[in-house]
PDB file of C-alpha atoms and ligand atoms in Angstrom:
ATOM      1  CA  MET A   1       3.433 -12.582 -27.698  1.00 96.00           C
ATOM      2  CA  ILE A   2       5.598 -14.327 -25.072  1.00 98.00           C
ATOM      3  CA  ARG A   3       5.778 -17.872 -23.704  1.00 98.00           C
ATOM      4  CA  LEU A   4       5.018 -18.007 -19.967  1.00 98.00           C
ATOM      5  CA  GLY A   5       7.041 -21.007 -18.871  1.00 98.00           C
ATOM      6  CA  SER A   6       4.926 -21.644 -15.791  1.00 98.00           C
ATOM      7  CA  ASN A   7       2.017 -23.722 -14.479  1.00 97.00           C
ATOM      8  CA  SER A   8       0.986 -20.851 -12.218  1.00 97.00           C
ATOM      9  CA  PRO A   9      -2.547 -19.483 -12.623  1.00 96.00           C
ATOM     10  CA  THR A  10      -1.492 -16.418 -10.659  1.00 97.00           C
ATOM     11  CA  ARG A  11       1.360 -15.619 -13.062  1.00 98.00           C
ATOM     12  CA  ALA A  12      -1.055 -15.981 -15.973  1.00 98.00           C
ATOM     13  CA  LEU A  13      -3.466 -13.592 -14.217  1.00 98.00           C
ATOM     14  CA  ILE A  14      -0.696 -11.035 -13.656  1.00 98.00           C
ATOM     15  CA  LEU A  15       0.282 -11.035 -17.364  1.00 98.00           C
ATOM     16  CA  LYS A  16      -3.396 -10.751 -18.332  1.00 98.00           C
ATOM     17  CA  ASN A  17      -3.972  -7.871 -15.895  1.00 97.00           C
ATOM     18  CA  PHE A  18      -0.940  -6.051 -17.288  1.00 97.00           C
ATOM     19  CA  GLY A  19      -2.045  -6.569 -20.893  1.00 97.00           C
ATOM     20  CA  ILE A  20       0.868  -8.813 -21.908  1.00 97.00           C
ATOM     21  CA  ASP A  21      -0.132 -11.367 -24.590  1.00 98.00           C
ATOM     22  CA  PHE A  22       1.149 -14.856 -23.801  1.00 98.00           C
ATOM     23  CA  ILE A  23       0.806 -18.583 -24.240  1.00 98.00           C
ATOM     24  CA  GLN A  24       1.404 -20.786 -21.191  1.00 98.00           C
ATOM     25  CA  ASN A  25       3.655 -23.855 -21.172  1.00 98.00           C
ATOM     26  CA  GLY A  26       4.667 -25.053 -17.709  1.00 97.00           C
ATOM     27  CA  GLY A  27       7.628 -27.295 -16.987  1.00 97.00           C
ATOM     28  CA  ASP A  28       8.358 -29.893 -14.361  1.00 96.00           C
ATOM     29  CA  PHE A  29      11.625 -28.823 -12.813  1.00 97.00           C
ATOM     30  CA  ASP A  30      12.095 -30.585  -9.459  1.00 97.00           C
ATOM     31  CA  GLU A  31      12.655 -27.838  -6.860  1.00 96.00           C
ATOM     32  CA  ASP A  32      13.396 -30.538  -4.275  1.00 96.00           C
ATOM     33  CA  SER A  33      16.683 -31.072  -6.126  1.00 96.00           C
ATOM     34  CA  ILE A  34      17.899 -27.706  -4.797  1.00 97.00           C
ATOM     35  CA  LYS A  35      20.134 -28.064  -1.751  1.00 96.00           C
ATOM     36  CA  THR A  36      20.471 -24.496  -0.474  1.00 95.00           C
ATOM     37  CA  THR A  37      18.023 -23.182   2.144  1.00 94.00           C
ATOM     38  CA  ASN A  38      19.090 -19.579   1.613  1.00 96.00           C
ATOM     39  CA  PRO A  39      15.816 -18.022   0.324  1.00 96.00           C
ATOM     40  CA  LYS A  40      17.357 -15.792  -2.361  1.00 97.00           C
ATOM     41  CA  SER A  41      19.743 -18.502  -3.624  1.00 97.00           C
ATOM     42  CA  PHE A  42      16.938 -21.073  -3.630  1.00 98.00           C
ATOM     43  CA  CYS A  43      14.699 -18.733  -5.606  1.00 98.00           C
ATOM     44  CA  TYR A  44      17.412 -18.039  -8.189  1.00 98.00           C
ATOM     45  CA  GLU A  45      18.393 -21.705  -8.555  1.00 98.00           C
ATOM     46  CA  ALA A  46      14.742 -22.718  -8.992  1.00 98.00           C
ATOM     47  CA  THR A  47      14.238 -20.065 -11.670  1.00 98.00           C
ATOM     48  CA  LYS A  48      17.446 -21.071 -13.466  1.00 98.00           C
ATOM     49  CA  GLY A  49      16.444 -24.735 -13.329  1.00 98.00           C
ATOM     50  CA  LYS A  50      13.015 -23.959 -14.779  1.00 98.00           C
ATOM     51  CA  PHE A  51      14.598 -21.735 -17.440  1.00 98.00           C
ATOM     52  CA  ASP A  52      17.202 -24.298 -18.551  1.00 98.00           C
ATOM     53  CA  GLU A  53      14.527 -26.982 -18.917  1.00 98.00           C
ATOM     54  CA  LEU A  54      12.154 -24.831 -20.974  1.00 98.00           C
ATOM     55  CA  TYR A  55      14.817 -23.015 -23.015  1.00 98.00           C
ATOM     56  CA  LYS A  56      16.109 -26.426 -24.147  1.00 98.00           C
ATOM     57  CA  LYS A  57      12.554 -27.482 -25.043  1.00 98.00           C
ATOM     58  CA  TYR A  58      11.255 -24.331 -26.773  1.00 98.00           C
ATOM     59  CA  GLY A  59      14.150 -21.942 -27.446  1.00 98.00           C
ATOM     60  CA  VAL A  60      13.259 -18.291 -28.120  1.00 98.00           C
ATOM     61  CA  ASP A  61      13.231 -18.190 -31.939  1.00 98.00           C
ATOM     62  CA  ASP A  62       9.447 -18.087 -32.194  1.00 97.00           C
ATOM     63  CA  MET A  63       8.833 -15.983 -29.075  1.00 98.00           C
ATOM     64  CA  PRO A  64      10.513 -14.786 -25.864  1.00 98.00           C
ATOM     65  CA  LEU A  65      10.486 -17.104 -22.850  1.00 98.00           C
ATOM     66  CA  LEU A  66       9.595 -15.976 -19.302  1.00 98.00           C
ATOM     67  CA  VAL A  67      10.039 -18.123 -16.197  1.00 98.00           C
ATOM     68  CA  ALA A  68       9.902 -17.248 -12.505  1.00 98.00           C
ATOM     69  CA  ASP A  69      10.004 -18.584  -8.989  1.00 98.00           C
ATOM     70  CA  SER A  70       8.735 -17.129  -5.730  1.00 98.00           C
ATOM     71  CA  VAL A  71       9.576 -17.991  -2.138  1.00 98.00           C
ATOM     72  CA  VAL A  72       8.621 -16.375   1.136  1.00 98.00           C
ATOM     73  CA  THR A  73      10.916 -15.721   4.064  1.00 98.00           C
ATOM     74  CA  ALA A  74      10.099 -14.808   7.653  1.00 98.00           C
ATOM     75  CA  ASN A  75      12.549 -15.007  10.578  1.00 96.00           C
ATOM     76  CA  ASN A  76      15.131 -15.986   7.907  1.00 93.00           C
ATOM     77  CA  LYS A  77      13.233 -19.237   7.250  1.00 95.00           C
ATOM     78  CA  LEU A  78      12.623 -20.426   3.666  1.00 96.00           C
ATOM     79  CA  LEU A  79       8.869 -20.904   3.109  1.00 97.00           C
ATOM     80  CA  ARG A  80       7.909 -22.683  -0.111  1.00 97.00           C
ATOM     81  CA  LYS A  81       4.424 -24.070  -0.893  1.00 97.00           C
ATOM     82  CA  ALA A  82       2.636 -25.750   2.010  1.00 98.00           C
ATOM     83  CA  LYS A  83       2.540 -29.566   1.821  1.00 97.00           C
ATOM     84  CA  ASP A  84      -0.616 -29.959   3.934  1.00 98.00           C
ATOM     85  CA  GLU A  85      -2.908 -28.094   6.339  1.00 98.00           C
ATOM     86  CA  ALA A  86      -0.513 -28.429   9.263  1.00 98.00           C
ATOM     87  CA  ASP A  87       2.317 -27.000   7.135  1.00 98.00           C
ATOM     88  CA  ALA A  88       0.109 -24.133   5.969  1.00 98.00           C
ATOM     89  CA  ARG A  89      -0.904 -23.348   9.555  1.00 98.00           C
ATOM     90  CA  ALA A  90       2.703 -23.309  10.732  1.00 98.00           C
ATOM     91  CA  MET A  91       3.679 -20.977   7.885  1.00 98.00           C
ATOM     92  CA  LEU A  92       0.768 -18.637   8.559  1.00 98.00           C
ATOM     93  CA  GLU A  93       1.380 -18.566  12.315  1.00 98.00           C
ATOM     94  CA  LEU A  94       5.016 -17.670  11.680  1.00 98.00           C
ATOM     95  CA  GLN A  95       3.924 -14.717   9.510  1.00 98.00           C
ATOM     96  CA  SER A  96       1.070 -13.548  11.729  1.00 98.00           C
ATOM     97  CA  GLY A  97       2.007 -10.265  13.448  1.00 98.00           C
ATOM     98  CA  ASN A  98       5.404 -10.509  11.784  1.00 98.00           C
ATOM     99  CA  GLU A  99       7.473  -9.099   8.957  1.00 98.00           C
ATOM    100  CA  THR A 100       7.547 -11.324   5.862  1.00 98.00           C
ATOM    101  CA  SER A 101       9.149 -10.972   2.446  1.00 98.00           C
ATOM    102  CA  VAL A 102       8.193 -12.479  -0.881  1.00 98.00           C
ATOM    103  CA  ILE A 103      11.201 -12.973  -3.157  1.00 98.00           C
ATOM    104  CA  THR A 104      10.465 -13.384  -6.866  1.00 98.00           C
ATOM    105  CA  CYS A 105      13.153 -14.168  -9.410  1.00 98.00           C
ATOM    106  CA  MET A 106      12.328 -14.011 -13.105  1.00 98.00           C
ATOM    107  CA  ILE A 107      14.287 -14.739 -16.272  1.00 98.00           C
ATOM    108  CA  TYR A 108      13.049 -13.269 -19.564  1.00 98.00           C
ATOM    109  CA  LYS A 109      14.947 -14.093 -22.764  1.00 98.00           C
ATOM    110  CA  SER A 110      14.239 -13.005 -26.318  1.00 98.00           C
ATOM    111  CA  LYS A 111      16.433 -13.224 -29.444  1.00 97.00           C
ATOM    112  CA  GLU A 112      17.692  -9.714 -28.697  1.00 97.00           C
ATOM    113  CA  LYS A 113      18.024  -9.485 -24.928  1.00 97.00           C
ATOM    114  CA  GLU A 114      17.824 -11.198 -21.538  1.00 98.00           C
ATOM    115  CA  LEU A 115      16.659 -10.050 -18.090  1.00 98.00           C
ATOM    116  CA  ILE A 116      17.456 -11.793 -14.815  1.00 98.00           C
ATOM    117  CA  ASP A 117      15.744 -10.022 -11.930  1.00 98.00           C
ATOM    118  CA  ILE A 118      15.296 -10.718  -8.236  1.00 98.00           C
ATOM    119  CA  SER A 119      12.687  -8.478  -6.602  1.00 98.00           C
ATOM    120  CA  ILE A 120      11.474  -8.458  -3.024  1.00 98.00           C
ATOM    121  CA  THR A 121       8.265  -7.171  -1.478  1.00 98.00           C
ATOM    122  CA  THR A 122       8.218  -6.907   2.309  1.00 98.00           C
ATOM    123  CA  TYR A 123       5.060  -6.820   4.420  1.00 98.00           C
ATOM    124  CA  GLU A 124       4.407  -6.024   8.029  1.00 98.00           C
ATOM    125  CA  PHE A 125       1.326  -8.037   8.985  1.00 98.00           C
ATOM    126  CA  ASP A 126      -1.016  -7.549  11.900  1.00 98.00           C
ATOM    127  CA  LYS A 127      -1.883 -10.691  13.837  1.00 98.00           C
ATOM    128  CA  PHE A 128      -4.091 -12.949  11.691  1.00 98.00           C
ATOM    129  CA  ASP A 129      -7.557 -13.576  13.118  1.00 98.00           C
ATOM    130  CA  LYS A 130      -7.642 -17.261  14.170  1.00 97.00           C
ATOM    131  CA  GLU A 131     -11.131 -18.008  12.806  1.00 98.00           C
ATOM    132  CA  HIS A 132     -10.351 -16.257   9.517  1.00 98.00           C
ATOM    133  CA  MET A 133      -7.109 -18.222   9.264  1.00 98.00           C
ATOM    134  CA  ASP A 134      -8.930 -21.533   9.914  1.00 98.00           C
ATOM    135  CA  GLU A 135     -11.463 -20.681   7.171  1.00 98.00           C
ATOM    136  CA  TYR A 136      -8.684 -19.732   4.757  1.00 98.00           C
ATOM    137  CA  ILE A 137      -6.851 -23.018   5.374  1.00 98.00           C
ATOM    138  CA  LYS A 138     -10.065 -25.025   5.021  1.00 98.00           C
ATOM    139  CA  SER A 139     -10.806 -23.236   1.722  1.00 98.00           C
ATOM    140  CA  GLY A 140      -7.593 -24.676   0.258  1.00 98.00           C
ATOM    141  CA  GLU A 141      -6.686 -21.255  -1.185  1.00 97.00           C
ATOM    142  CA  CYS A 142      -3.469 -21.409   0.878  1.00 98.00           C
ATOM    143  CA  PHE A 143      -2.100 -24.222  -1.317  1.00 98.00           C
ATOM    144  CA  GLY A 144       0.011 -23.707  -4.430  1.00 96.00           C
ATOM    145  CA  LYS A 145       1.198 -20.360  -3.060  1.00 97.00           C
ATOM    146  CA  ALA A 146       4.610 -19.611  -1.593  1.00 97.00           C
ATOM    147  CA  GLY A 147       4.396 -19.269   2.187  1.00 98.00           C
ATOM    148  CA  ALA A 148       0.674 -20.197   1.979  1.00 98.00           C
ATOM    149  CA  ILE A 149      -0.137 -16.477   1.711  1.00 98.00           C
ATOM    150  CA  MET A 150      -2.374 -14.502  -0.625  1.00 98.00           C
ATOM    151  CA  VAL A 151      -1.443 -10.829  -0.429  1.00 97.00           C
ATOM    152  CA  GLU A 152      -4.410  -9.845  -2.623  1.00 96.00           C
ATOM    153  CA  GLY A 153      -6.758 -12.047  -0.623  1.00 97.00           C
ATOM    154  CA  PHE A 154      -6.468 -13.474   2.890  1.00 98.00           C
ATOM    155  CA  CYS A 155      -3.578 -11.197   3.931  1.00 98.00           C
ATOM    156  CA  LYS A 156      -5.014  -7.926   2.626  1.00 98.00           C
ATOM    157  CA  PRO A 157      -6.812  -6.804   5.840  1.00 98.00           C
ATOM    158  CA  TYR A 158      -3.686  -7.439   7.911  1.00 98.00           C
ATOM    159  CA  ILE A 159      -1.206  -5.390   5.874  1.00 98.00           C
ATOM    160  CA  LYS A 160       0.192  -2.673   8.203  1.00 98.00           C
ATOM    161  CA  ASN A 161       3.029  -1.723   5.915  1.00 98.00           C
ATOM    162  CA  VAL A 162       4.347  -2.784   2.492  1.00 98.00           C
ATOM    163  CA  LYS A 163       7.555  -2.080   0.601  1.00 98.00           C
ATOM    164  CA  GLY A 164       7.670  -3.223  -3.025  1.00 98.00           C
ATOM    165  CA  TYR A 165       5.228  -4.175  -5.764  1.00 98.00           C
ATOM    166  CA  GLU A 166       2.173  -6.372  -5.153  1.00 97.00           C
ATOM    167  CA  SER A 167       2.909  -8.066  -8.508  1.00 98.00           C
ATOM    168  CA  THR A 168       6.271  -9.234  -7.141  1.00 98.00           C
ATOM    169  CA  ALA A 169       4.521 -10.662  -4.095  1.00 98.00           C
ATOM    170  CA  MET A 170       2.091 -12.523  -6.339  1.00 97.00           C
ATOM    171  CA  GLY A 171       4.808 -14.095  -8.476  1.00 98.00           C
ATOM    172  CA  LEU A 172       5.975 -11.782 -11.295  1.00 98.00           C
ATOM    173  CA  CYS A 173       7.373  -8.240 -11.067  1.00 97.00           C
ATOM    174  CA  ALA A 174       5.247  -7.015 -13.969  1.00 97.00           C
ATOM    175  CA  GLN A 175       6.386  -3.398 -13.703  1.00 97.00           C
ATOM    176  CA  LYS A 176      10.046  -4.335 -14.263  1.00 97.00           C
ATOM    177  CA  LEU A 177       9.108  -6.827 -17.006  1.00 97.00           C
ATOM    178  CA  ILE A 178       7.124  -4.202 -18.938  1.00 96.00           C
ATOM    179  CA  ALA A 179       9.880  -1.622 -18.537  1.00 96.00           C
ATOM    180  CA  PHE A 180      12.375  -4.124 -19.975  1.00 96.00           C
ATOM    181  CA  MET A 181      10.404  -5.737 -22.809  1.00 93.00           C
TER     182      MET A 181
HETATM  183  N1  GTP B 201      -2.529 -15.615  -5.747  1.00 58.80           N
HETATM  184  C1  GTP B 201      -1.324 -15.538  -5.167  1.00 58.80           C
HETATM  185  N2  GTP B 201      -0.344 -16.397  -5.556  1.00 58.80           N
HETATM  186  C2  GTP B 201       0.860 -16.264  -4.944  1.00 58.80           C
HETATM  187  C3  GTP B 201       1.113 -15.318  -3.925  1.00 58.80           C
HETATM  188  N3  GTP B 201       2.416 -15.462  -3.540  1.00 58.80           N
HETATM  189  C4  GTP B 201       2.951 -16.458  -4.277  1.00 58.80           C
HETATM  190  N4  GTP B 201       2.013 -16.930  -5.146  1.00 58.80           N
HETATM  191  C5  GTP B 201       2.162 -18.041  -6.096  1.00 58.80           C
HETATM  192  O1  GTP B 201       2.875 -19.054  -5.417  1.00 58.80           O
HETATM  193  C6  GTP B 201       3.517 -19.866  -6.381  1.00 58.80           C
HETATM  194  C7  GTP B 201       4.949 -20.059  -5.934  1.00 58.80           C
HETATM  195  O2  GTP B 201       5.416 -21.268  -6.436  1.00 58.80           O
HETATM  196  P1  GTP B 201       6.467 -21.359  -7.651  1.00 58.80           P
HETATM  197  O3  GTP B 201       7.232 -22.606  -7.459  1.00 58.80           O
HETATM  198  O4  GTP B 201       7.178 -20.069  -7.808  1.00 58.80           O
HETATM  199  O5  GTP B 201       5.561 -21.474  -8.958  1.00 58.80           O
HETATM  200  P2  GTP B 201       4.515 -22.609  -9.346  1.00 58.80           P
HETATM  201  O6  GTP B 201       3.157 -22.168  -8.923  1.00 58.80           O
HETATM  202  O7  GTP B 201       4.993 -23.932  -8.885  1.00 58.80           O
HETATM  203  O8  GTP B 201       4.518 -22.531 -10.926  1.00 58.80           O
HETATM  204  P3  GTP B 201       5.801 -22.641 -11.902  1.00 58.80           P
HETATM  205  O9  GTP B 201       6.028 -21.263 -12.413  1.00 58.80           O
HETATM  206  O10 GTP B 201       5.336 -23.609 -12.977  1.00 58.80           O
HETATM  207  O11 GTP B 201       6.941 -23.185 -11.083  1.00 58.80           O
HETATM  208  C8  GTP B 201       3.401 -19.134  -7.732  1.00 58.80           C
HETATM  209  O12 GTP B 201       2.370 -19.713  -8.503  1.00 58.80           O
HETATM  210  C9  GTP B 201       3.017 -17.716  -7.300  1.00 58.80           C
HETATM  211  O13 GTP B 201       2.277 -17.047  -8.308  1.00 58.80           O
HETATM  212  C10 GTP B 201       0.048 -14.442  -3.541  1.00 58.80           C
HETATM  213  O14 GTP B 201       0.178 -13.595  -2.647  1.00 58.80           O
HETATM  214  N5  GTP B 201      -1.138 -14.577  -4.194  1.00 58.80           N
END
């Protein structure tokens, strides 16, 4: 049993799909406190901030702690979670017909060992259909997700090429976690 230090329903789904038993306790680390706009550095600092908060609160004596952060980058821009529909549209238009990468950092710590991992999954997307994109934004599914994308949903039909794990792109590199645990 591990403690998923996250509010993310997608991270919970990934652990469930990979058969990892967990309880879920999210934190409230303020990612706006991070100054860097370098996507990889931002992702690491956010993960470290989340980890420090939850490690202080729970420790790892009763069970290992897992935290993570995901950001998206296209054209070297840092894309976090969309603030509103206009923001989501801008993020999606930037990624339409473009190459985009999802960067996921995770920290796993037990009494015996610790993993800090940064994994990247890169997609080459076809141009997004405008009507489909409008529907997706209206559905609200674009919110709460880095870069406003859903690789297992909205984006699926547009994937021309992918390099890396889908789990990484959804928020937790489950394959590396399982290999380490
Ligand atoms: N379903 C889905 N979720 C995604 C995808 N890409 C990123 N996400 C989610 O986008 C969110 C990125 O925001 P984060 O700040 O890392 O995490 P959070 O949702 O705020 O949750 P915490 O772990 O509590 O910080 C995470 O919940 C990821 O699981 C995707 O393609 N599909």
